[in-house]
CSV table of N, CA, C and O in Angstrom, one decimal:
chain,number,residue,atom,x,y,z
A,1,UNK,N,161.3,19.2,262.8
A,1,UNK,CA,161.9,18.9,264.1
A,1,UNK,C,161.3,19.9,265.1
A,1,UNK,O,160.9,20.9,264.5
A,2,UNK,N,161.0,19.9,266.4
A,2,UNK,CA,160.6,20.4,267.2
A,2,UNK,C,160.9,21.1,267.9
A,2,UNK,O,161.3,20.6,269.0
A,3,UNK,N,160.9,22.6,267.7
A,3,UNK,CA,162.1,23.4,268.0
A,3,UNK,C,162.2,23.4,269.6
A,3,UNK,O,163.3,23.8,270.1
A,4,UNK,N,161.3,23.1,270.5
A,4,UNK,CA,162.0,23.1,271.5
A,4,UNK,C,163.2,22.2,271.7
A,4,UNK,O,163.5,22.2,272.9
A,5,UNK,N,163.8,21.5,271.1
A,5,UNK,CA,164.6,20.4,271.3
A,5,UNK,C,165.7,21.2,271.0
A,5,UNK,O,166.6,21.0,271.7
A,6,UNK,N,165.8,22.0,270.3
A,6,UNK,CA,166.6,22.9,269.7
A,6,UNK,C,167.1,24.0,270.6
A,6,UNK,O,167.9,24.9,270.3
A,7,UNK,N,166.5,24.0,271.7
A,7,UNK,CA,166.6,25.9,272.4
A,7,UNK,C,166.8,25.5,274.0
A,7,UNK,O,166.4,24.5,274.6
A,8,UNK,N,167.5,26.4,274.5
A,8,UNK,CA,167.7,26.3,276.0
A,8,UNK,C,167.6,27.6,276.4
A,8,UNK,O,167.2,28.3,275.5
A,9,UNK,N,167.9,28.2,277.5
A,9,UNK,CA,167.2,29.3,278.2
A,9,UNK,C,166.3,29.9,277.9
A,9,UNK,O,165.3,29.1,277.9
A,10,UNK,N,166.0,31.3,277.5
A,10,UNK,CA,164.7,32.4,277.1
A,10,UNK,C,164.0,31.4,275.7
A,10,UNK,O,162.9,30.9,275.8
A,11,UNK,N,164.6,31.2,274.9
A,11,UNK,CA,164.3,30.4,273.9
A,11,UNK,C,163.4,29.2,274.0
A,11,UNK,O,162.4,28.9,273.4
A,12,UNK,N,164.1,28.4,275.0
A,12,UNK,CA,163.2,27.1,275.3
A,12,UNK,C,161.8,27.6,276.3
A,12,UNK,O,160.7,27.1,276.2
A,13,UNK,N,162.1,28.7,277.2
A,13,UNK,CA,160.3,28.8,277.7
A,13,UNK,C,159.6,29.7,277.3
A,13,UNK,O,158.6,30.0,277.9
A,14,UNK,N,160.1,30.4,275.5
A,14,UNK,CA,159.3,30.6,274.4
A,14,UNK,C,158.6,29.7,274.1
A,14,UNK,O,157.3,29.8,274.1
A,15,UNK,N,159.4,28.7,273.7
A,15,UNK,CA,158.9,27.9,272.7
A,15,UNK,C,157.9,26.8,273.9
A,15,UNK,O,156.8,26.3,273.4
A,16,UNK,N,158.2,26.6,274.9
A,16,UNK,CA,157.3,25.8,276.1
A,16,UNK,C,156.1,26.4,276.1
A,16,UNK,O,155.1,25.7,275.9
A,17,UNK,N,156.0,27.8,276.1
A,17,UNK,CA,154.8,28.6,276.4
A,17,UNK,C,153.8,28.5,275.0
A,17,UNK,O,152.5,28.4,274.9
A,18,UNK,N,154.7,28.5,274.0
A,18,UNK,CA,154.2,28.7,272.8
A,18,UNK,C,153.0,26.8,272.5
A,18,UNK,O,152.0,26.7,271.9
A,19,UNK,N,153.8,25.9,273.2
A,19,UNK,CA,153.6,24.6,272.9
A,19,UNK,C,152.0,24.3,273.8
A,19,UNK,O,151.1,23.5,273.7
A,20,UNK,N,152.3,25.5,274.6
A,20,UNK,CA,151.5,25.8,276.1
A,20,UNK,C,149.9,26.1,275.6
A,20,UNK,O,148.9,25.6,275.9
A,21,UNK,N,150.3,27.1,274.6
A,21,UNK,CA,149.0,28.1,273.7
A,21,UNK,C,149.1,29.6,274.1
A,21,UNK,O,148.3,30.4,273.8
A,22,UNK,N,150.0,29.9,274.9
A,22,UNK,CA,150.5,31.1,275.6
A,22,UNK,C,151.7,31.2,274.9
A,22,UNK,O,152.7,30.5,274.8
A,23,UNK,N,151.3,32.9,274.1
A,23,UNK,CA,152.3,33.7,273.7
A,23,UNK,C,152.6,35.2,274.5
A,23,UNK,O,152.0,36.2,274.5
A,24,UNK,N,154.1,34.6,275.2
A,24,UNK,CA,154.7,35.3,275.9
A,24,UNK,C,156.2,36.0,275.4
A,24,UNK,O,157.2,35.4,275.0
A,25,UNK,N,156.1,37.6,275.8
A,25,UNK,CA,157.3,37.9,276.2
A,25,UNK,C,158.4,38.4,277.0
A,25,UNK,O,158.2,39.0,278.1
A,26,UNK,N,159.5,38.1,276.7
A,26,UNK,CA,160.4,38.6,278.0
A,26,UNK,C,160.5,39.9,278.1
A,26,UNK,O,160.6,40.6,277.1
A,27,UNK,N,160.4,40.3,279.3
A,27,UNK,CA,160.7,41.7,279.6
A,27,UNK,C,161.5,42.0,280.9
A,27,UNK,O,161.2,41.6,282.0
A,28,UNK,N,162.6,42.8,280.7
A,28,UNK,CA,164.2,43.1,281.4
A,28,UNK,C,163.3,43.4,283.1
A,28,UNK,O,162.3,44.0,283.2
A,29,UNK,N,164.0,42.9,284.2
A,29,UNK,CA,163.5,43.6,285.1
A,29,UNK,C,164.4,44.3,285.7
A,29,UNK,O,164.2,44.6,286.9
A,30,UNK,N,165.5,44.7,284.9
A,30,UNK,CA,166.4,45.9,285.4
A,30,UNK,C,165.7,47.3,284.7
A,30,UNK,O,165.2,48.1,285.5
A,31,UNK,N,165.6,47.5,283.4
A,31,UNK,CA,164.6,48.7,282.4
A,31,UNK,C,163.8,48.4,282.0
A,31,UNK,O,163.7,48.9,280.9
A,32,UNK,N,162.8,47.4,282.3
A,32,UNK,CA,161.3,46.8,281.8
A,32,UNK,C,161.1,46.9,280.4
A,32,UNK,O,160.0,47.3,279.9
A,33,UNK,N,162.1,46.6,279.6
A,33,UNK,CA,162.4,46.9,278.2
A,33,UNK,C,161.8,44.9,277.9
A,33,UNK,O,162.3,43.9,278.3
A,34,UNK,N,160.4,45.3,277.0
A,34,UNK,CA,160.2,44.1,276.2
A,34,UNK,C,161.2,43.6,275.2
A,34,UNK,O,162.0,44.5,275.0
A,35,UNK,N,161.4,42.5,274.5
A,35,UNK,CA,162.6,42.5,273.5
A,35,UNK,C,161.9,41.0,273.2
A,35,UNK,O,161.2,40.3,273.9
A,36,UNK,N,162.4,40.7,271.3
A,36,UNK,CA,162.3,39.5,270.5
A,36,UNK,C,163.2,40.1,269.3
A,36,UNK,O,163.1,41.1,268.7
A,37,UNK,N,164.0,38.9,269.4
A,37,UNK,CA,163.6,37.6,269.7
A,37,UNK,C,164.1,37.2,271.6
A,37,UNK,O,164.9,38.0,272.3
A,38,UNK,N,163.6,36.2,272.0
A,38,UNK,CA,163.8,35.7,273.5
A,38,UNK,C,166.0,35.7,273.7
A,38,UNK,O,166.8,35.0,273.0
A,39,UNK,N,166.3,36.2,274.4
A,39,UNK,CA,167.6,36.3,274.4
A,39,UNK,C,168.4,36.3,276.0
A,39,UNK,O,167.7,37.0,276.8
A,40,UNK,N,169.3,35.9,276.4
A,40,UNK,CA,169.9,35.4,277.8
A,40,UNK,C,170.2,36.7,278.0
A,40,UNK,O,170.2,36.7,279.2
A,41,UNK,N,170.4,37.8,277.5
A,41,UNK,CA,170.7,39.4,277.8
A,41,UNK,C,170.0,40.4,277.2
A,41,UNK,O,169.7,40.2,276.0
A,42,UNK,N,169.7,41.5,277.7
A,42,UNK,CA,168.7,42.3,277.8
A,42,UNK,C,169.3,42.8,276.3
A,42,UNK,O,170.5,42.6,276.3
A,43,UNK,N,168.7,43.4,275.2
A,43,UNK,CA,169.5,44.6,273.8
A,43,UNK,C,169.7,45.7,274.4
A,43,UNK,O,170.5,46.4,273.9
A,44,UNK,N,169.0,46.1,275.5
A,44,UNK,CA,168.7,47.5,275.4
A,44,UNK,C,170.0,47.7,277.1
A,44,UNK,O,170.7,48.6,276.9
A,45,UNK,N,170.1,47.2,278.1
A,45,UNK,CA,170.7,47.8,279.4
A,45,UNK,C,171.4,46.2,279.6
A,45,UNK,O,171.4,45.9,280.8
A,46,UNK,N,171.8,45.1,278.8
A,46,UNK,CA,172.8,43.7,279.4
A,46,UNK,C,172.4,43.1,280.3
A,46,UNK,O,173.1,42.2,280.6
A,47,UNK,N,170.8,43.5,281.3
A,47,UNK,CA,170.4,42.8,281.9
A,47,UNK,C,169.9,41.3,281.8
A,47,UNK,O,169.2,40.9,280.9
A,48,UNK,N,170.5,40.4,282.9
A,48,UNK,CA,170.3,38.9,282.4
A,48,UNK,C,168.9,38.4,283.6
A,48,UNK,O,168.8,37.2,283.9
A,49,UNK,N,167.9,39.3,284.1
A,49,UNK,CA,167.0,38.8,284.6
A,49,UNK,C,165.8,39.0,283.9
A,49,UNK,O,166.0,39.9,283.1
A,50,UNK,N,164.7,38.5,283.9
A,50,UNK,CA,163.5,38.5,283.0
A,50,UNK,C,162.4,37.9,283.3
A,50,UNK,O,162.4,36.6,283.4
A,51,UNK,N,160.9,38.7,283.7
A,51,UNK,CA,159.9,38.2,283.7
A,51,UNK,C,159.3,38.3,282.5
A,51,UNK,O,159.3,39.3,281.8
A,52,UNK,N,158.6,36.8,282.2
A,52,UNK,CA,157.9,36.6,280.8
A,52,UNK,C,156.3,37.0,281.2
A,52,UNK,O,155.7,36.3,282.1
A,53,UNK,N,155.7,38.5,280.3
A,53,UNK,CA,154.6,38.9,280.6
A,53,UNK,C,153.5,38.6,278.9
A,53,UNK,O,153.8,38.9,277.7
A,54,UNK,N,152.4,38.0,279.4
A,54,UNK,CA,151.4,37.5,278.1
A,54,UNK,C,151.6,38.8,277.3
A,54,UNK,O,151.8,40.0,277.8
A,55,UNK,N,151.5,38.3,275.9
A,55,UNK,CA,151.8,39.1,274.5
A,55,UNK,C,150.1,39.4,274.4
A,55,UNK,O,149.4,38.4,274.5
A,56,UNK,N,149.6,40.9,274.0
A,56,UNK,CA,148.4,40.8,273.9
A,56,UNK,C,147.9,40.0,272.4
A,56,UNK,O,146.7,39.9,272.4
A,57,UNK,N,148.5,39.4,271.4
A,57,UNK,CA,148.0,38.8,270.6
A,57,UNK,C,147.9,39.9,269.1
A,57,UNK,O,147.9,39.6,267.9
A,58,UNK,N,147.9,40.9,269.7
A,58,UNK,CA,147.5,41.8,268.0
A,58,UNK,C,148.5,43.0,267.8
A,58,UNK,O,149.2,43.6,268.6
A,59,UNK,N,148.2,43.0,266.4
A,59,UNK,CA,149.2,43.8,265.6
A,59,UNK,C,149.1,44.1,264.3
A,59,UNK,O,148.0,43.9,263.9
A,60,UNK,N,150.1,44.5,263.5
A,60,UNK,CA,149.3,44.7,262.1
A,60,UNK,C,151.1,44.4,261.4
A,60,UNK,O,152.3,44.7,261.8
A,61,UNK,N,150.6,43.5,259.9
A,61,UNK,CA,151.3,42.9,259.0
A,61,UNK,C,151.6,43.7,258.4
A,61,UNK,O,150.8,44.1,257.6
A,62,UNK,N,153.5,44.3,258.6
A,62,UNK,CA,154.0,44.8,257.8
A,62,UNK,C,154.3,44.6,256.4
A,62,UNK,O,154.4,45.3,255.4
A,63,UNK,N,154.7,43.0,256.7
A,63,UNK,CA,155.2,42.9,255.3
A,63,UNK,C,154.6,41.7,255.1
A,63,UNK,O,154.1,41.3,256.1
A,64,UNK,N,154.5,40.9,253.9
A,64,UNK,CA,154.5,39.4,253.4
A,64,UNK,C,154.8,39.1,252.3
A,64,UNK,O,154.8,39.7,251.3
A,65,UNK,N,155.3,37.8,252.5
A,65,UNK,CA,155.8,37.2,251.2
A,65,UNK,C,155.1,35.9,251.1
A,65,UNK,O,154.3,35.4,251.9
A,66,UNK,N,155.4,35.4,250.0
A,66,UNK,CA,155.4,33.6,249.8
A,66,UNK,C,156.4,33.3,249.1
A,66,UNK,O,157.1,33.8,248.2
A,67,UNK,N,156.4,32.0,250.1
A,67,UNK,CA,158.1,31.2,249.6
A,67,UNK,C,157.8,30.1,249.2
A,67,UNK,O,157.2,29.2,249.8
A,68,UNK,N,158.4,30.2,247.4
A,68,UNK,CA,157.7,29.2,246.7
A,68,UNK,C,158.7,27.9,246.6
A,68,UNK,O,159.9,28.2,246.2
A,69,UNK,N,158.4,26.7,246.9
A,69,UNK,CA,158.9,25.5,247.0
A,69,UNK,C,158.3,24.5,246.0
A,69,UNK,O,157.1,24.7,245.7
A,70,UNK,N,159.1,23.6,245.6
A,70,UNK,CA,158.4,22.1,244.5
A,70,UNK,C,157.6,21.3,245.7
A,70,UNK,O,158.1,21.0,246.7
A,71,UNK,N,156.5,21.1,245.5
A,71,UNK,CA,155.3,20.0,246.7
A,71,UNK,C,156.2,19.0,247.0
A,71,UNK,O,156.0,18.6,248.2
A,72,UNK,N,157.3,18.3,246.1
A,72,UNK,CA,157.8,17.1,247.4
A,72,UNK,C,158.9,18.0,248.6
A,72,UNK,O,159.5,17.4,249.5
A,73,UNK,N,159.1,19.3,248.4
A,73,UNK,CA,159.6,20.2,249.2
A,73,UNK,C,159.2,20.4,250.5
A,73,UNK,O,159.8,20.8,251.5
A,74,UNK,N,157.8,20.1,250.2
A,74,UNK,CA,156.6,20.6,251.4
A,74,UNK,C,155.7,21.9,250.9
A,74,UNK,O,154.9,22.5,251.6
A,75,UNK,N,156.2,22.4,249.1
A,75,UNK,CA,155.1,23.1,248.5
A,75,UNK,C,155.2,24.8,249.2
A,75,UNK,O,156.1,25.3,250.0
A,76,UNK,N,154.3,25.3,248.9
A,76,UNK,CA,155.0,27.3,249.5
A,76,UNK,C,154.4,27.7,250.4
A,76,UNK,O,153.2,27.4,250.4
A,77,UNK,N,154.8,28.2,251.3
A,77,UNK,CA,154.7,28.8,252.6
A,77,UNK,C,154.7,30.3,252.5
A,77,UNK,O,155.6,31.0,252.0
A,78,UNK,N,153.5,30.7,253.3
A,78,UNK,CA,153.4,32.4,253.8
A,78,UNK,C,154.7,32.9,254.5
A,78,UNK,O,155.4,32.0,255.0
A,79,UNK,N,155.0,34.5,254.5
A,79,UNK,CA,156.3,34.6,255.4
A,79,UNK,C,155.7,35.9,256.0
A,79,UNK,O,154.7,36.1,255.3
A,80,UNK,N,155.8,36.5,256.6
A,80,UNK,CA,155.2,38.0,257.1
A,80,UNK,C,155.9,38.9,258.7
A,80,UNK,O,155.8,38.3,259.8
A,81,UNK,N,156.3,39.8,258.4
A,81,UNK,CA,156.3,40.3,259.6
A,81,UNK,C,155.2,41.1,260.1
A,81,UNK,O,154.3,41.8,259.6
A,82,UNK,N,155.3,40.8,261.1
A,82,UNK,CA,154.0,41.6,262.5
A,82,UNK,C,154.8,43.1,263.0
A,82,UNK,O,156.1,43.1,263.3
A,83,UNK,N,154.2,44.1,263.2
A,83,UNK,CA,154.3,45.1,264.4
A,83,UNK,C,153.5,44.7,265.4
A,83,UNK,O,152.3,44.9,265.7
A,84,UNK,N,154.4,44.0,266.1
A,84,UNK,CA,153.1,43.8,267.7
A,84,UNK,C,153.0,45.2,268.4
A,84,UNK,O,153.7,46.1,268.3
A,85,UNK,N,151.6,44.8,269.2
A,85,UNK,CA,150.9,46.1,269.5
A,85,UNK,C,151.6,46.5,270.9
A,85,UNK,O,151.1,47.5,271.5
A,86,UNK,N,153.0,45.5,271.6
A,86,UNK,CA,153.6,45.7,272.1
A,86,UNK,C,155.2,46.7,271.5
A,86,UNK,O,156.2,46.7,272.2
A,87,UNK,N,155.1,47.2,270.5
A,87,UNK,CA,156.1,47.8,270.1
A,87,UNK,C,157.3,46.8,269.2
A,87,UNK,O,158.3,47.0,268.6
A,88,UNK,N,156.6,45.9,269.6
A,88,UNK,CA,157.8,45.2,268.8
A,88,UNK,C,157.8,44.2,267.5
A,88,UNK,O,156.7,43.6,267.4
A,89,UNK,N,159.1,43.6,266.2
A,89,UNK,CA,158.3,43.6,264.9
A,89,UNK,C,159.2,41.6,265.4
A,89,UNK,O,160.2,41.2,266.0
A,90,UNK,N,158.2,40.9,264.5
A,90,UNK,CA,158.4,39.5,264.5
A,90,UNK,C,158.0,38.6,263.3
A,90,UNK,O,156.9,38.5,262.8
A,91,UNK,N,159.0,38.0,263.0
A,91,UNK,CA,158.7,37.4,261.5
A,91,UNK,C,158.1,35.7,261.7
A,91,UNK,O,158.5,34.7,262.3
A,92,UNK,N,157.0,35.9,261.2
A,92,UNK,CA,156.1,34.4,261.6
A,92,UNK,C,155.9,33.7,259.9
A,92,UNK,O,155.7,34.2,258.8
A,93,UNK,N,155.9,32.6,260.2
A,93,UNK,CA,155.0,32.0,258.9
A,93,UNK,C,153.3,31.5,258.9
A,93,UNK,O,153.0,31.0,260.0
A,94,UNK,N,152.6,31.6,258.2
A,94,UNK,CA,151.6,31.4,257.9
A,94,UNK,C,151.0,30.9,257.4
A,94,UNK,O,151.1,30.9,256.2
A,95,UNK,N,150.1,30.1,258.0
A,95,UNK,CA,149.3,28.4,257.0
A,95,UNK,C,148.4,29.3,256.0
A,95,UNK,O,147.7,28.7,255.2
């Protein structure tokens, strides 16, 4: 299913940007505090405004797994977290 169908505020122009080819994140413009996952309030000061600034793209893989599934399951998938080189850590899967 297509997760933008699934998401509305911060979430949906994640996933827009992502659909875009542009990986973006939000960042508070009350304490310019970057934050992920995308969220309607700031973690760090409850601020609800937010400019979304381009993610430089690199980082390095903390962890990984594979998640093993039977092939009519759709078969095993990569799992891994990233430290982005923005400070911050994000669990992605991998072809």
């Amino acid at each position: 299913m297509n997760a933008t169908k699934l998401s509305v505020g911060p979430q949906r122009h994640f996933f827009d940007a992502l659909a875009a080819g542009r990986f973006e994140l939000p960042q508070c413009i009350a304490c310019d505090t970057r934050h992920f996952p995308p969220a309607a309030m700031c973690p760090v000061c409850a601020g609800t405004a937010f400019r979304w600034r381009p993610a430089s793209g690199r980082g390095v893989v903390h962890s990984a797994t594979t998640v093993r599934r039977r092939p009519d399951a759709g078969g095993d998938y990569g799992v891994c977290l990233i430290d982005l080189d923005e400070g911050l850590r994000l669990m992605s899967c991998v072809d």
